[in-house]
mmCIF file of C-alpha atoms and ligand atoms in Angstrom:
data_model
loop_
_atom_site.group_PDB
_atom_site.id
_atom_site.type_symbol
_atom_site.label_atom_id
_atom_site.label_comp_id
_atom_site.label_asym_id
_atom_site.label_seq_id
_atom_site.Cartn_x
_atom_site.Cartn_y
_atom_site.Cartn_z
ATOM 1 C CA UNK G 554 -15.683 -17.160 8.730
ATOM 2 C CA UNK G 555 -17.681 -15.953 5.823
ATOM 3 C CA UNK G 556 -15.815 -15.039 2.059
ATOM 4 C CA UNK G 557 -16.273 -14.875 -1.291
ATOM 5 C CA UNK G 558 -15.076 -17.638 -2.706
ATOM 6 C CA UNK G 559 -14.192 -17.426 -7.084
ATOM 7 C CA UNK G 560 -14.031 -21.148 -7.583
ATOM 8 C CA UNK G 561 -13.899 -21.226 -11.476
ATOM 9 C CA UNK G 562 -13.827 -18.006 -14.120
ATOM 10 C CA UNK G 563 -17.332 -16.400 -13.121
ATOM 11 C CA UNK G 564 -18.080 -18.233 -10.571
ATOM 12 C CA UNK G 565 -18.077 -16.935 -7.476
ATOM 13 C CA UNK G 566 -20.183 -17.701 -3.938
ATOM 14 C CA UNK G 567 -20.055 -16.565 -0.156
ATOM 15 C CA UNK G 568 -19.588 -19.349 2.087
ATOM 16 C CA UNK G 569 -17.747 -20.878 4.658
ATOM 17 C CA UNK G 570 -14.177 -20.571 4.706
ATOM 18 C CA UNK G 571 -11.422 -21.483 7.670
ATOM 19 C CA UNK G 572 -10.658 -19.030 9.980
ATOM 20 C CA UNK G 573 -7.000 -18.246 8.976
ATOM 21 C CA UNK G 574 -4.753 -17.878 12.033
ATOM 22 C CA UNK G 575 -1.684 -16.258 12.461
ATOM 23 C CA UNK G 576 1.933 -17.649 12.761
ATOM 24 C CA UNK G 577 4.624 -15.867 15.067
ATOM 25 C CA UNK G 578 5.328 -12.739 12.251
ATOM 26 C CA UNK G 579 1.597 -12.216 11.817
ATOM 27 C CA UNK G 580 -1.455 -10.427 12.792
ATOM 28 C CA UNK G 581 -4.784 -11.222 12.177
ATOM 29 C CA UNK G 582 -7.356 -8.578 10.667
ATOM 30 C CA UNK G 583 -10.792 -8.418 10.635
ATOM 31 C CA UNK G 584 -11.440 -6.892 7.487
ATOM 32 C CA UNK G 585 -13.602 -3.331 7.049
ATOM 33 C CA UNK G 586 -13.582 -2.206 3.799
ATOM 34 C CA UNK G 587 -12.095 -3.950 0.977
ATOM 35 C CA UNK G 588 -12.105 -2.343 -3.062
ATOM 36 C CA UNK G 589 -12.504 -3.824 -6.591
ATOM 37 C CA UNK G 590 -9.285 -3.693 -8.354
ATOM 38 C CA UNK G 591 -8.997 -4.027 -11.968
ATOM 39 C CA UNK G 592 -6.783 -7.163 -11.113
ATOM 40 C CA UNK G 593 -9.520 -9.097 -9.275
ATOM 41 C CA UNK G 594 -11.553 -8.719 -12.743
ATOM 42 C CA UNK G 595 -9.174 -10.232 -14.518
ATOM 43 C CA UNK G 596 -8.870 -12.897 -12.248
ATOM 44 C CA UNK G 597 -12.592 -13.118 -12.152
ATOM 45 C CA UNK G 598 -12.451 -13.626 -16.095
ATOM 46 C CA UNK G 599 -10.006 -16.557 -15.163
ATOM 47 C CA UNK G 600 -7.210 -14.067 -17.228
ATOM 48 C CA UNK G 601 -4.938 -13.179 -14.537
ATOM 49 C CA UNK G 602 -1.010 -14.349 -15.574
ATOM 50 C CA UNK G 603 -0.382 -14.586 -12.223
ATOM 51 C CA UNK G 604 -3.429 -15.992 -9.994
ATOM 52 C CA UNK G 605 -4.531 -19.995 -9.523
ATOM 53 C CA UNK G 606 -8.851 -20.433 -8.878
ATOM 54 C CA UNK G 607 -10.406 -21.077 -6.394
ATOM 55 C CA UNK G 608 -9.242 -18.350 -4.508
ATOM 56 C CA UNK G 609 -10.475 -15.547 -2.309
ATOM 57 C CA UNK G 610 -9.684 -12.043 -4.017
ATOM 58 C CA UNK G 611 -8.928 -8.626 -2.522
ATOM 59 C CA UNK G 612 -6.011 -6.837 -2.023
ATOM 60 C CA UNK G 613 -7.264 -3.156 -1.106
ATOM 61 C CA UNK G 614 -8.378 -3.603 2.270
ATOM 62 C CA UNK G 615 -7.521 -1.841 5.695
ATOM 63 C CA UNK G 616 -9.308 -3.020 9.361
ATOM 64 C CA UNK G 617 -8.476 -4.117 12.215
ATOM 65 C CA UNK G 618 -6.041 -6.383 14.412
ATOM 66 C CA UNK G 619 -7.951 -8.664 16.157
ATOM 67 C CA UNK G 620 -5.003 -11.106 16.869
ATOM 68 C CA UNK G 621 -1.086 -10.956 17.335
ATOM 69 C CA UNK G 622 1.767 -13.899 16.381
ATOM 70 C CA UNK G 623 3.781 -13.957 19.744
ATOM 71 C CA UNK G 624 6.882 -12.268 17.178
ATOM 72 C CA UNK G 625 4.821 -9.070 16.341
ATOM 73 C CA UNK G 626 5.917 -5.787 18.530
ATOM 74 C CA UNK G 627 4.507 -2.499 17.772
ATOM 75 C CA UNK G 628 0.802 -3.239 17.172
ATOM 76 C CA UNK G 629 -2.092 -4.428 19.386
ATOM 77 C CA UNK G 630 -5.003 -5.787 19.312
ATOM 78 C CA UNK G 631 -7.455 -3.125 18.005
ATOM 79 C CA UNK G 632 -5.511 -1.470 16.104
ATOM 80 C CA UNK G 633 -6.940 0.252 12.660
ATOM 81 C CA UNK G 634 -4.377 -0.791 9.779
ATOM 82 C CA UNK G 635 -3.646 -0.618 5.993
ATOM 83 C CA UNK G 636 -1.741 -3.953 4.190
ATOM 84 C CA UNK G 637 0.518 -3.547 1.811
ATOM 85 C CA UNK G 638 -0.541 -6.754 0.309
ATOM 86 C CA UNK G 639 2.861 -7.740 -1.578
ATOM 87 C CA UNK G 640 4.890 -9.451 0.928
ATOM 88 C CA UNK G 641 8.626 -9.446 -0.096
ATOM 89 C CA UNK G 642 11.733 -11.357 0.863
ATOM 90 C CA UNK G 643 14.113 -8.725 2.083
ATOM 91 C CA UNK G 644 16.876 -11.071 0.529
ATOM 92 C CA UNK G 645 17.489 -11.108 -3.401
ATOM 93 C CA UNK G 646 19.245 -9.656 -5.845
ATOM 94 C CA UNK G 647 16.572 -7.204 -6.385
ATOM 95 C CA UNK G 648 15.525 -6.581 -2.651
ATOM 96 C CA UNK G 649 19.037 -5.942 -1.798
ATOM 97 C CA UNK G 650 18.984 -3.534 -4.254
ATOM 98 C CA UNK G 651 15.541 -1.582 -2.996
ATOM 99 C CA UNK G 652 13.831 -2.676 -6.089
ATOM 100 C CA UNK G 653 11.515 -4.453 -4.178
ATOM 101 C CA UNK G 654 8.259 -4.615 -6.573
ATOM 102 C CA UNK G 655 10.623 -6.461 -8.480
ATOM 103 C CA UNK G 656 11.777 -9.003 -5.786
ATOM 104 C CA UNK G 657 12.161 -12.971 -7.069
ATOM 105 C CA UNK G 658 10.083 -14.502 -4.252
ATOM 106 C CA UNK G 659 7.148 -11.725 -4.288
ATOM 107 C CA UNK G 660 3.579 -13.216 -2.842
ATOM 108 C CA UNK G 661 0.601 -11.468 -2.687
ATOM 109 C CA UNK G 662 -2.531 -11.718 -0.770
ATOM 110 C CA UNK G 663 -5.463 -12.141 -3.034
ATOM 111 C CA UNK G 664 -3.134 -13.031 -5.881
ATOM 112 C CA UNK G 665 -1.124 -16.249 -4.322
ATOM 113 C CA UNK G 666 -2.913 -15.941 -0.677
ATOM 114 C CA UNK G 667 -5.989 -15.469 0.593
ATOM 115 C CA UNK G 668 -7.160 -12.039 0.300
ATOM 116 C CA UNK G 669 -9.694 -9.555 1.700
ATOM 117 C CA UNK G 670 -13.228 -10.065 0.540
ATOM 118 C CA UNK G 671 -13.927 -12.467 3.653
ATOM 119 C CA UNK G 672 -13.976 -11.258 7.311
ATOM 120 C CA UNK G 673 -10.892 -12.162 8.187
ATOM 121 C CA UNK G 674 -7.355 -11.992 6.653
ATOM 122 C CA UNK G 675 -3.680 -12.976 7.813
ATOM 123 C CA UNK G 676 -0.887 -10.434 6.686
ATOM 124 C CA UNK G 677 2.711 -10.008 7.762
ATOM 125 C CA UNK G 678 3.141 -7.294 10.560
ATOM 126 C CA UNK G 679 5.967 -5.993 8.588
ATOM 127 C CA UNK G 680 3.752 -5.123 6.115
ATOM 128 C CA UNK G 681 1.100 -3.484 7.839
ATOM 129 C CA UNK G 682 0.979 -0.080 8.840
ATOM 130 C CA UNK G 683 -1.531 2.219 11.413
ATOM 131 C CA UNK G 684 -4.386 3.949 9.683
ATOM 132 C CA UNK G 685 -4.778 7.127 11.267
ATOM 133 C CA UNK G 686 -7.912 8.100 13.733
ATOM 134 C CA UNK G 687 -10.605 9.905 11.887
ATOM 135 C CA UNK G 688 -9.469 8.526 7.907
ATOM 136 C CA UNK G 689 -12.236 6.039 7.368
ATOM 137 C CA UNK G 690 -11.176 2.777 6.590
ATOM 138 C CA UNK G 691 -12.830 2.605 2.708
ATOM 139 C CA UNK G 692 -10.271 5.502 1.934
ATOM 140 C CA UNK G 693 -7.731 3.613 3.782
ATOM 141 C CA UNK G 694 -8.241 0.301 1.501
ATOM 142 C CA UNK G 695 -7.367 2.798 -1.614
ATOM 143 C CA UNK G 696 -3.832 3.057 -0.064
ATOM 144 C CA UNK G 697 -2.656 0.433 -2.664
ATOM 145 C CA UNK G 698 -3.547 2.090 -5.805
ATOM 146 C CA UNK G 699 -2.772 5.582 -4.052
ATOM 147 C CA UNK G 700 1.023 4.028 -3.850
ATOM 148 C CA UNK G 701 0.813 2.398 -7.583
ATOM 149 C CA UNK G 702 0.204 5.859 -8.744
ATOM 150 C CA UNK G 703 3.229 7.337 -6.771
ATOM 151 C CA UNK G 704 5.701 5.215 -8.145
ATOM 152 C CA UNK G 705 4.310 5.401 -11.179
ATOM 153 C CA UNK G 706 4.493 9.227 -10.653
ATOM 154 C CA UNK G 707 8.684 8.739 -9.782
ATOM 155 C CA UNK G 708 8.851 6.195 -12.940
ATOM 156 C CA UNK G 709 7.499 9.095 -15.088
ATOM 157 C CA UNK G 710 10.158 11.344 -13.914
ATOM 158 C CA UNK G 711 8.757 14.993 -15.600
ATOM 159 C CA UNK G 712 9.445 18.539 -14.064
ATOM 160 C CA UNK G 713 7.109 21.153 -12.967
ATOM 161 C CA UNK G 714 5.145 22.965 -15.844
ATOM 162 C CA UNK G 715 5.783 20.019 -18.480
ATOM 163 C CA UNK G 716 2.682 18.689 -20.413
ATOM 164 C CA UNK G 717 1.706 15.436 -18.885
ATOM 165 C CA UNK G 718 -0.722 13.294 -21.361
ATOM 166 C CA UNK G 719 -2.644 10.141 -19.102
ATOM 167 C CA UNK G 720 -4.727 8.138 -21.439
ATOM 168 C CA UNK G 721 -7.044 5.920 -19.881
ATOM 169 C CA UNK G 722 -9.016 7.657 -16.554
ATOM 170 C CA UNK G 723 -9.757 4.828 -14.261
ATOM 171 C CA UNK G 724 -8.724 4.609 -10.806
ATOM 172 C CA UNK G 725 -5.145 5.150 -11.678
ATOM 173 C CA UNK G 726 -5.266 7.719 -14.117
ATOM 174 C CA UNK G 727 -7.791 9.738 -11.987
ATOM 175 C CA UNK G 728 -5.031 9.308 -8.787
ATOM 176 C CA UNK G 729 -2.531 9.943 -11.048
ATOM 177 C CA UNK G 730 -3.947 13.226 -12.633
ATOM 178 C CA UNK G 731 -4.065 14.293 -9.121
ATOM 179 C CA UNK G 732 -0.837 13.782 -8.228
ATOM 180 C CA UNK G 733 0.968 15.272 -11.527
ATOM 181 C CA UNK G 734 -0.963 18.292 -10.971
ATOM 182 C CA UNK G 735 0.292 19.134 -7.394
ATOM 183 C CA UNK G 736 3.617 18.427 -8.726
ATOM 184 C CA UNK G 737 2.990 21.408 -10.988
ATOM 185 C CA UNK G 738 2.118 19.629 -14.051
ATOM 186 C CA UNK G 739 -0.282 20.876 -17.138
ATOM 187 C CA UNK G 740 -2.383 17.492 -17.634
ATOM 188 C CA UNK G 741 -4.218 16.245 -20.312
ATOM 189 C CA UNK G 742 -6.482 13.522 -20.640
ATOM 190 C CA UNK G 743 -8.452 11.339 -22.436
ATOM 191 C CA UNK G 744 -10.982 8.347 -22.164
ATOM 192 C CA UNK G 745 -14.041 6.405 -24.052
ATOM 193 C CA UNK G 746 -16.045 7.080 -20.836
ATOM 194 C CA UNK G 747 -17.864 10.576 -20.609
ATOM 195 C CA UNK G 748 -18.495 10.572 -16.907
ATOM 196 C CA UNK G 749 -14.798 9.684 -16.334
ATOM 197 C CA UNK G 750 -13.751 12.372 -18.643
ATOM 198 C CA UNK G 751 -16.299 14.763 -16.409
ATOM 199 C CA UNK G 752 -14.708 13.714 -13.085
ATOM 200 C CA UNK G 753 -11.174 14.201 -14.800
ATOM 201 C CA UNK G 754 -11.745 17.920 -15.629
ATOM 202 C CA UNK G 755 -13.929 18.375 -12.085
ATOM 203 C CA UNK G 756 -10.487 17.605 -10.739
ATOM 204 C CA UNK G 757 -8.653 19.798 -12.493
ATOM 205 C CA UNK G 758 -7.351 18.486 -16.057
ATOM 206 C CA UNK G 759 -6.741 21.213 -18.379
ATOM 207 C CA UNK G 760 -8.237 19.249 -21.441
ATOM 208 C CA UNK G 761 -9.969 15.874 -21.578
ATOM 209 C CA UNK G 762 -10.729 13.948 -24.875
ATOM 210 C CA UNK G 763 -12.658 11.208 -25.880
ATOM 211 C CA UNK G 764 -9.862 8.897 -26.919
ATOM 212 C CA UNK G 765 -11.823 7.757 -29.692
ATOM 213 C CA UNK G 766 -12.236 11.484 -31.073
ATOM 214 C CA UNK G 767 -10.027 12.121 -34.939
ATOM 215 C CA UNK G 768 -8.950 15.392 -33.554
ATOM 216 C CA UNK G 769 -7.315 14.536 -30.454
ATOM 217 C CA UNK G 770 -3.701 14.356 -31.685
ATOM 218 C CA UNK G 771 -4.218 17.435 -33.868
ATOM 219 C CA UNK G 772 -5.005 19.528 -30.842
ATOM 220 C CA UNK G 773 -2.836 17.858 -28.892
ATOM 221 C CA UNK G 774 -0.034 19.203 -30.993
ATOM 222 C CA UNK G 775 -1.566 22.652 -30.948
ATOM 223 C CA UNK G 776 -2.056 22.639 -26.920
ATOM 224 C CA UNK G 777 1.889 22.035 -26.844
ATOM 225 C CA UNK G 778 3.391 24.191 -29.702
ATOM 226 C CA UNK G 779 2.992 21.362 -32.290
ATOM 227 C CA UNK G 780 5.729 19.536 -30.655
ATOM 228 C CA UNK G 781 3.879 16.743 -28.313
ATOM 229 C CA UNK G 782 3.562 16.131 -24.906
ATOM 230 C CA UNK G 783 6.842 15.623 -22.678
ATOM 231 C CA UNK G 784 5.243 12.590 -20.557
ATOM 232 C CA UNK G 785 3.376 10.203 -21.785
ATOM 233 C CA UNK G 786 1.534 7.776 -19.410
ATOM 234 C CA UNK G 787 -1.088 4.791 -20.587
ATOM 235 C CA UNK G 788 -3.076 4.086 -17.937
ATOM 236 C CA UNK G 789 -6.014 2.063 -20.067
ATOM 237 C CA UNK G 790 -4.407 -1.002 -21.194
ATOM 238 C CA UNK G 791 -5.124 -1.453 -24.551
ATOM 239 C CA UNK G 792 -3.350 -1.502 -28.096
ATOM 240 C CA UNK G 793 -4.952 1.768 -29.398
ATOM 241 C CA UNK G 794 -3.700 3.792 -26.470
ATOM 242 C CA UNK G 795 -0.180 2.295 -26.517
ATOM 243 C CA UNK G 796 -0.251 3.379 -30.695
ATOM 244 C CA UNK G 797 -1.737 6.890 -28.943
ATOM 245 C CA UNK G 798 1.290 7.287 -26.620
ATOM 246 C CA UNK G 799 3.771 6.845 -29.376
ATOM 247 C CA UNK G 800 1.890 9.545 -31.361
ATOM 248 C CA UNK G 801 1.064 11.876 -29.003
ATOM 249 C CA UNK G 802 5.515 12.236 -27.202
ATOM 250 C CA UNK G 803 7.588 14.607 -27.997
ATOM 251 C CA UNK G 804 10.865 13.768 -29.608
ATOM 252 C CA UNK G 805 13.135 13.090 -26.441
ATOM 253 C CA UNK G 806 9.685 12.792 -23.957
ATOM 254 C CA UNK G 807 8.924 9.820 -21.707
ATOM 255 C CA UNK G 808 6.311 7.111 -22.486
ATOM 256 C CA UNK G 809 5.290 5.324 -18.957
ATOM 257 C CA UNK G 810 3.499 1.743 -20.042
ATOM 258 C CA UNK G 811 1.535 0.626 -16.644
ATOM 259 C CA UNK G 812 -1.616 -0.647 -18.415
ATOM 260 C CA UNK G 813 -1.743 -4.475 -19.223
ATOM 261 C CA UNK G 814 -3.516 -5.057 -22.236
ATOM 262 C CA UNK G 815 -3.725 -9.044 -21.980
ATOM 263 C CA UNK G 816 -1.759 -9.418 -24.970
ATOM 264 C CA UNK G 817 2.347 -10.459 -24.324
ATOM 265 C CA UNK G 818 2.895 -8.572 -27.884
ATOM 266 C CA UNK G 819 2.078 -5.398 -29.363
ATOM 267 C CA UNK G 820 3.097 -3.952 -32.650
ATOM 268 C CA UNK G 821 4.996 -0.351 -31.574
ATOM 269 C CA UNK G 822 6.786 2.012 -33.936
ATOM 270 C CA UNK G 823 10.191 1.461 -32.289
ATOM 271 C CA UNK G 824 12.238 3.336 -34.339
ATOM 272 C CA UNK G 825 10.953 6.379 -32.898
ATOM 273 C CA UNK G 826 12.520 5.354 -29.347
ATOM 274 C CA UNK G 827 16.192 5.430 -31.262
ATOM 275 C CA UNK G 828 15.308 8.444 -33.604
ATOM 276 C CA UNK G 829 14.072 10.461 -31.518
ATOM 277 C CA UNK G 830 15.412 9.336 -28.175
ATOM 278 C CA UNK G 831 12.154 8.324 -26.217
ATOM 279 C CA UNK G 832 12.577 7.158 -22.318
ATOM 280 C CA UNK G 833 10.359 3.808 -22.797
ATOM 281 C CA UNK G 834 9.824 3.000 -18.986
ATOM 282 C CA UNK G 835 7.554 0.343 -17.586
ATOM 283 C CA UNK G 836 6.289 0.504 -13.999
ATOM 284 C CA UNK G 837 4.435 -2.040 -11.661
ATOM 285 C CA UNK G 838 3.765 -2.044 -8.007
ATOM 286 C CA UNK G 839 4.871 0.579 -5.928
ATOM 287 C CA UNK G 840 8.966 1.167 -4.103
ATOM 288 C CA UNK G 841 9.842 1.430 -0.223
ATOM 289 C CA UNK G 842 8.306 3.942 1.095
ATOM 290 C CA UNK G 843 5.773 4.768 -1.490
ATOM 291 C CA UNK G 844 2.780 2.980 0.828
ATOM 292 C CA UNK G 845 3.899 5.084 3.849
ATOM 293 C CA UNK G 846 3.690 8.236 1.773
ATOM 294 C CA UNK G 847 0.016 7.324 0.367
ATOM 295 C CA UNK G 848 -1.013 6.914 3.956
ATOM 296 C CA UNK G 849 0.116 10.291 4.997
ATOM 297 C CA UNK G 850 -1.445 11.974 1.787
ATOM 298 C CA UNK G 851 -4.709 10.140 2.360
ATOM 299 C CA UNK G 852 -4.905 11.010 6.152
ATOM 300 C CA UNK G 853 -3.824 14.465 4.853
ATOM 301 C CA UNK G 854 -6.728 14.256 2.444
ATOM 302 C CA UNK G 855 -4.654 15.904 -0.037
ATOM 303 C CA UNK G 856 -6.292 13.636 -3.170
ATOM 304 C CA UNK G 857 -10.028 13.502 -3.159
ATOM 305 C CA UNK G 858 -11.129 9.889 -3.242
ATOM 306 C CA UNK G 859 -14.614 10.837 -2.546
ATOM 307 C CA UNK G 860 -14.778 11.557 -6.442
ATOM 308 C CA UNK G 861 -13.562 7.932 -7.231
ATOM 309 C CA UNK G 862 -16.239 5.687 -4.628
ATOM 310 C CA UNK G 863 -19.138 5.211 -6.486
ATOM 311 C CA UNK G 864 -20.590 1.912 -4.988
ATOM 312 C CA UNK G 865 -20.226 0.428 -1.359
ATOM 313 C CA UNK G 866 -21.206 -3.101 -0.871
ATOM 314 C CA UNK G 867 -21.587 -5.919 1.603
ATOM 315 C CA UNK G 868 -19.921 -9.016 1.670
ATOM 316 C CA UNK G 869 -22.775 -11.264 0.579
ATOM 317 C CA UNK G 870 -23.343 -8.721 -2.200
ATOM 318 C CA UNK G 871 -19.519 -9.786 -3.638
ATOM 319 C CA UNK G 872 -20.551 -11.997 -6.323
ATOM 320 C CA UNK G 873 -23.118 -9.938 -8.316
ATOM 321 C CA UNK G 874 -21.271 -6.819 -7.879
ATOM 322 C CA UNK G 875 -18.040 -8.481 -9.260
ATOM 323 C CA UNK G 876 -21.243 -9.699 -12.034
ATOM 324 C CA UNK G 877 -21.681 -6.333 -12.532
ATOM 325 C CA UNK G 878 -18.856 -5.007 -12.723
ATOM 326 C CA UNK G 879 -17.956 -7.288 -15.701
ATOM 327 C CA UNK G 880 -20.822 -6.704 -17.313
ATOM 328 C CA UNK G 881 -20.645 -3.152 -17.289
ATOM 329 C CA UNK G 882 -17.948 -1.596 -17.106
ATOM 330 C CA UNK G 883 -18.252 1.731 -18.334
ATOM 331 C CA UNK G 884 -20.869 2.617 -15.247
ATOM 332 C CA UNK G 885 -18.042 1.476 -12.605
ATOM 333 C CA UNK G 886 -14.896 3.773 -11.006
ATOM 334 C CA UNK G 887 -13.933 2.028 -7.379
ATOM 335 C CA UNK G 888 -16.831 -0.290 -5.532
ATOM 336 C CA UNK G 889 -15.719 -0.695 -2.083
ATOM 337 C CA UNK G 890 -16.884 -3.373 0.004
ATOM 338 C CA UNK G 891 -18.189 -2.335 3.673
ATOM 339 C CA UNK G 892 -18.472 -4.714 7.121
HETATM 340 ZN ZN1 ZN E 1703 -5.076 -3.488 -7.111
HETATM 341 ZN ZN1 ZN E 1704 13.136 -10.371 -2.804
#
């Protein structure tokens, strides 16, 4: 079959790779739309903690079964389906206690297995799950960050008509704007990007800032009767937004961390979590149940992901648009690759 292969740290070509074949628990895919994530840069820049080169990225896929293990019930051969691409154990400390995104023995296609920018891809069946008739399959491949933002959402924990701040509107922050607003928040936003900051309010923010703008604390303050906002949530990964998030809380509010910014360290002013009782939560991946639900909202088309595909690709395009996508990426929100 044909996939992009990233042999080194920018290096990546479309060749020839095996056809991967299903054991007894697993189905085979042909893959028909798979999405940049912000993870596959990273590994692309040869900076991902958690991913070995050469390796075939993807993990935002959906398409269809095109073979069965002899174990799998409940599917058949053409069915249209969604991955969750984090296969679990079922069995640990932290599986056992449903806090599977934490679980010890966690693999994930595209990250420690092949993943979807090729034709094919194996998955576990027990992972998998139908895409509905009539959702197209490029809004079904945005399941995965659809079911980040949800947990995220849960890890955030705020209550209907509190101030929720996002800084940073990528993918995430624009699916989590989104969802904080049909749970009745007042959202805020900001970003370096203009034309992220113009989709943001198209879909409904109540303010948007340039991050990089002196005034934004100051009227942050006077949006929310000088007292801050009650949820905090960096979605941009870098050290000036996680300083922003401490400034910009409440006394007793919630800062939500899900942004990485490469760096294991960062200088925060933690006496403010004991002084004035901050919730300092983390969040990664997504909880049981959480991928089911994004299905259902996407089928439902209650979140508008036509705002967030700007570019669709073909699979011998891969390499230059990952290319691009480095190289510029301020012009880039979610590039979908099509078969
Ligand atoms: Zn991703
Ligand atoms: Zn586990």
């Amino acid at each position: 079959m044909k996939a992009a292969i990233c042999e080194n740290p920018f290096e990546m070509t479309v060749g020839e790779a095996p056809m991967p074949v299903p054991g007894q628990d697993e189905l085979l895919i042909q893959v028909k739309a798979s999405a940049i994530c912000g993870s596959d840069m990273k590994a692309y820049e040869g900076k991902h903690p958690l991913i070995r080169l050469p390796i075939i990225l993807g993990h935002e896929f959906a398409g269809v079964i095109v073979e069965k293990g002899s174990q799998v019930d409940g599917f058949k051969v053409g069915d249209r389906v969604v991955v969750e691409p984090s296969s679990v154990c079922g069995q640990c400390f932290f599986c056992q206690r449903m806090q599977y995104s934490l679980c010890d023995n966690l693999k994930q296609l595209g990250h420690q297995l092949p993943g979807s920018f090729a034709e094919y891809i194996v998955a576990k069946a027990r992972f998998t799950y139908l895409l509905p008739n009539g959702t197209p399959f490029e809004k079904g491949a945005l399941a995965q960050p659809l079911a980040i933002s949800i947990h995220a959402l849960h890890r955030a924990g705020f209550r209907r008509g509190q101030t929720v701040l996002i800084l940073g509107t990528g993918t995430i922050g624009l699916l989590l704007l989104q969802l904080a607003l049909q749970n009745g928040a007042r959202v805020l936003v900001s970003d370096l990007v203009e034309f992220k900051l113009e989709k943001a309010k198209a879909l409904g923010a109540h303010q948007a800032w340039n991050g990089s703008s002196p005034e934004m604390m100051k009227e942050i303050r006077a949006q929310t009767n000088g007292l801050g906002a009650d949820v905090v949530i960096e979605a941009a990964g870098s050290s000036a937004t996680i300083q922003q998030a401490f400034s910009a809380v409440r006394k007793g509010g919630t800062v939500l961390l899900l942004g990485l910014t490469g760096h294991p360290k960062e200088e925060v002013p933690l006496e403010r979590v004991t002084l004035d009782e901050l919730n300092l939560h983390g969040t990664m991946r997504y909880a049981m149940g959480d991928f089911s639900e994004a299905i259902e909202m996407i089928h439902q088309r209650s979140i508008d992901l036509d705002a967030l595909i700007l570019k669709r690709f073909a699979l011998v395009e891969t390499p230059e648009v990952f290319e691009e996508t480095f190289r510029s990426p301020q012009n880039v929100l979610k590039s979908v690759m099509i078969i």
